[in-house]
Short mmCIF file of C-alpha atoms and ligand atoms in Angstrom, two decimals:
data_model
loop_
_atom_site.label_atom_id
_atom_site.label_comp_id
_atom_site.label_asym_id
_atom_site.label_seq_id
_atom_site.Cartn_x
_atom_site.Cartn_y
_atom_site.Cartn_z
CA MET A 1 13.93 -88.83 4.63
CA LYS A 2 14.67 -89.23 8.45
CA ILE A 3 18.09 -90.41 9.71
CA LEU A 4 18.78 -91.46 13.20
CA VAL A 5 22.64 -91.09 14.03
CA ILE A 6 23.66 -93.37 17.00
CA ASN A 7 26.81 -92.47 19.02
CA GLY A 8 28.17 -95.04 21.49
CA SER A 9 30.44 -95.01 24.42
CA ASN A 10 32.90 -92.05 25.34
CA LEU A 11 31.96 -90.05 22.22
CA ASN A 12 30.52 -87.46 24.60
CA LEU A 13 34.03 -86.88 25.68
CA LEU A 14 35.27 -85.74 22.22
CA GLY A 15 37.68 -82.82 22.52
CA VAL A 16 38.93 -84.40 25.74
CA ARG A 17 39.68 -87.87 25.04
CA GLU A 18 42.80 -88.71 23.32
CA PRO A 19 42.96 -85.53 21.18
CA ALA A 20 46.00 -86.71 19.19
CA LEU A 21 43.59 -89.55 17.90
CA TYR A 22 40.14 -87.90 17.87
CA GLY A 23 40.97 -84.24 17.58
CA ASN A 24 40.03 -81.11 19.72
CA ARG A 25 36.54 -80.54 18.58
CA THR A 26 33.69 -81.55 21.07
CA TYR A 27 30.90 -83.74 20.92
CA ALA A 28 28.55 -80.51 20.75
CA ASP A 29 30.78 -79.66 17.59
CA LEU A 30 30.06 -83.03 15.98
CA VAL A 31 26.19 -82.86 16.49
CA ARG A 32 26.38 -79.38 14.98
CA PHE A 33 28.48 -80.78 11.99
CA ILE A 34 26.00 -83.79 11.55
CA GLU A 35 22.85 -81.31 11.58
CA ALA A 36 24.77 -79.27 8.87
CA SER A 37 25.57 -82.18 6.92
CA ALA A 38 21.95 -83.25 6.97
CA ARG A 39 20.71 -79.83 5.97
CA ASP A 40 23.17 -79.91 2.99
CA ALA A 41 21.93 -83.24 1.98
CA GLY A 42 18.24 -82.27 2.23
CA VAL A 43 17.31 -84.88 4.97
CA GLU A 44 16.24 -84.83 8.52
CA VAL A 45 18.51 -86.05 11.38
CA GLU A 46 18.25 -86.89 14.95
CA VAL A 47 21.40 -87.62 17.12
CA PHE A 48 21.51 -89.87 20.00
CA GLN A 49 24.50 -90.86 22.31
CA SER A 50 24.81 -93.08 25.02
CA ASN A 51 27.55 -94.87 26.97
CA HIS A 52 25.41 -97.82 27.70
CA GLU A 53 24.84 -100.75 25.45
CA GLY A 54 21.38 -101.54 26.40
CA ALA A 55 20.29 -97.85 25.85
CA LEU A 56 21.84 -98.11 22.50
CA VAL A 57 19.68 -101.24 21.56
CA ASP A 58 16.65 -99.64 22.84
CA ARG A 59 17.05 -96.47 20.68
CA ILE A 60 17.89 -98.87 17.59
CA GLN A 61 14.68 -100.72 18.38
CA ALA A 62 12.60 -97.55 18.74
CA ALA A 63 13.81 -96.33 15.48
CA ARG A 64 11.56 -98.82 13.62
CA GLY A 65 8.63 -97.15 11.79
CA VAL A 66 10.13 -93.79 12.70
CA PHE A 67 13.33 -93.36 10.76
CA ASP A 68 14.26 -94.51 7.30
CA ALA A 69 17.94 -95.20 7.93
CA LEU A 70 20.55 -95.26 10.63
CA VAL A 71 24.17 -94.06 10.92
CA VAL A 72 25.88 -96.02 13.57
CA ASN A 73 29.25 -95.29 15.45
CA ALA A 74 28.98 -97.84 18.30
CA ALA A 75 32.31 -96.76 19.39
CA ALA A 76 34.05 -99.43 21.54
CA TYR A 77 30.65 -101.57 21.32
CA THR A 78 31.60 -101.93 17.61
CA HIS A 79 34.19 -104.63 18.71
CA THR A 80 32.15 -106.52 21.36
CA SER A 81 28.34 -106.12 20.96
CA VAL A 82 26.37 -109.02 19.51
CA ALA A 83 23.40 -107.34 21.01
CA ILE A 84 23.67 -104.27 19.01
CA LEU A 85 24.26 -106.30 15.67
CA ASP A 86 21.08 -108.33 16.73
CA ALA A 87 19.02 -105.06 17.12
CA LEU A 88 20.26 -103.75 13.91
CA LYS A 89 19.26 -106.97 12.15
CA ALA A 90 16.05 -106.95 13.80
CA VAL A 91 14.91 -103.47 12.70
CA GLY A 92 16.43 -104.15 9.31
CA LEU A 93 16.85 -100.41 8.53
CA PRO A 94 19.45 -99.25 5.97
CA THR A 95 22.56 -98.86 8.13
CA VAL A 96 25.87 -97.13 7.45
CA GLU A 97 28.86 -97.85 9.93
CA VAL A 98 31.17 -94.80 10.83
CA HIS A 99 34.23 -94.30 12.69
CA LEU A 100 36.04 -91.01 13.28
CA THR A 101 39.46 -92.92 13.29
CA ASN A 102 40.18 -96.08 11.14
CA PRO A 103 39.99 -99.04 13.53
CA ALA A 104 41.76 -101.25 10.77
CA LYS A 105 44.97 -99.40 11.55
CA ARG A 106 44.69 -99.42 15.09
CA GLU A 107 44.87 -102.44 17.70
CA ARG A 108 44.08 -105.93 16.66
CA PHE A 109 41.06 -105.96 18.77
CA ARG A 110 39.62 -103.06 16.94
CA HIS A 111 39.84 -104.91 13.58
CA VAL A 112 36.60 -106.96 14.26
CA SER A 113 33.20 -105.02 13.84
CA PHE A 114 29.94 -106.58 14.99
CA VAL A 115 28.26 -103.59 13.18
CA LYS A 116 29.69 -104.37 9.73
CA PRO A 117 27.45 -107.35 8.93
CA ALA A 118 24.38 -105.32 9.29
CA ALA A 119 25.90 -102.40 7.32
CA LEU A 120 25.56 -101.26 3.64
CA ALA A 121 28.85 -99.41 3.85
CA THR A 122 31.48 -98.30 6.23
CA PHE A 123 33.19 -94.74 6.28
CA ALA A 124 36.05 -94.67 8.70
CA GLY A 125 39.18 -92.51 9.31
CA LEU A 126 37.89 -89.26 7.98
CA GLY A 127 37.04 -87.56 11.26
CA PHE A 128 33.80 -85.81 11.39
CA GLY A 129 33.72 -86.38 7.57
CA SER A 130 32.78 -90.00 8.03
CA TYR A 131 29.40 -88.69 9.03
CA SER A 132 29.01 -86.50 6.24
CA ARG A 133 29.90 -89.32 3.92
CA ALA A 134 27.56 -91.54 5.34
CA ILE A 135 24.75 -88.98 5.29
CA ARG A 136 25.35 -88.31 1.55
CA TYR A 137 25.47 -91.93 0.75
CA LEU A 138 22.14 -92.65 2.49
CA ALA A 139 20.48 -89.39 0.74
CA ALA A 140 21.79 -90.61 -2.59
CA ARG A 141 20.60 -94.21 -2.05
CA ALA A 142 17.06 -92.97 -1.30
CA THR A 143 16.87 -91.79 -4.96
CA ASN A 144 18.92 -94.76 -6.30
CA PRO A 145 18.29 -98.16 -4.32
CA LYS A 146 21.03 -99.88 -6.27
CA LEU A 147 23.68 -97.93 -4.52
C1 DQA B 201 35.62 -95.27 17.17
C2 DQA B 201 36.58 -96.48 17.16
C3 DQA B 201 36.43 -97.48 18.30
O1 DQA B 201 37.47 -98.53 18.08
C4 DQA B 201 36.62 -96.67 19.50
O2 DQA B 201 36.40 -97.81 20.62
C5 DQA B 201 35.94 -95.44 19.76
C6 DQA B 201 35.82 -94.69 18.56
C7 DQA B 201 35.72 -94.17 16.07
O3 DQA B 201 34.92 -93.33 16.05
O4 DQA B 201 37.04 -93.99 15.75
O5 DQA B 201 35.42 -95.17 20.68
O6 DQA B 201 34.58 -95.76 16.93
#
């Protein structure tokens, strides 16, 4: 099974941006964590990050026929992007939404998610652990599609 992890805007600044919220570990640490989680779950993974909405849409579209599932942290675009929702619906791959923080416990404008309608599940508020949960869920679901 091949999973594509998509990370949106400002996640490249992990370790620098609002450490009280996002922690001190860097984006490179997150990528290493995701790769280790995938190894543990026995799946292949590729990780993509962009600050640009259109680049994220392009990457989602290009995943069609190449990847079996998506893990998506659209970051701020979560709360604004109909284009990302439409891309996720267009490719129709099993998708899990993830967030490092729990947007439901933050400002009101973060309570809306345009990714959620295309997602099988959401893991939020677990820091890097949101990604390992998503990967484990997708790996388990590959052997039991009822999940
Ligand atoms: C985030 C939460 C979003 O509200 C925010 O805009 C981000 C990161 C998270 O992972 O907690 O950039 O997606």
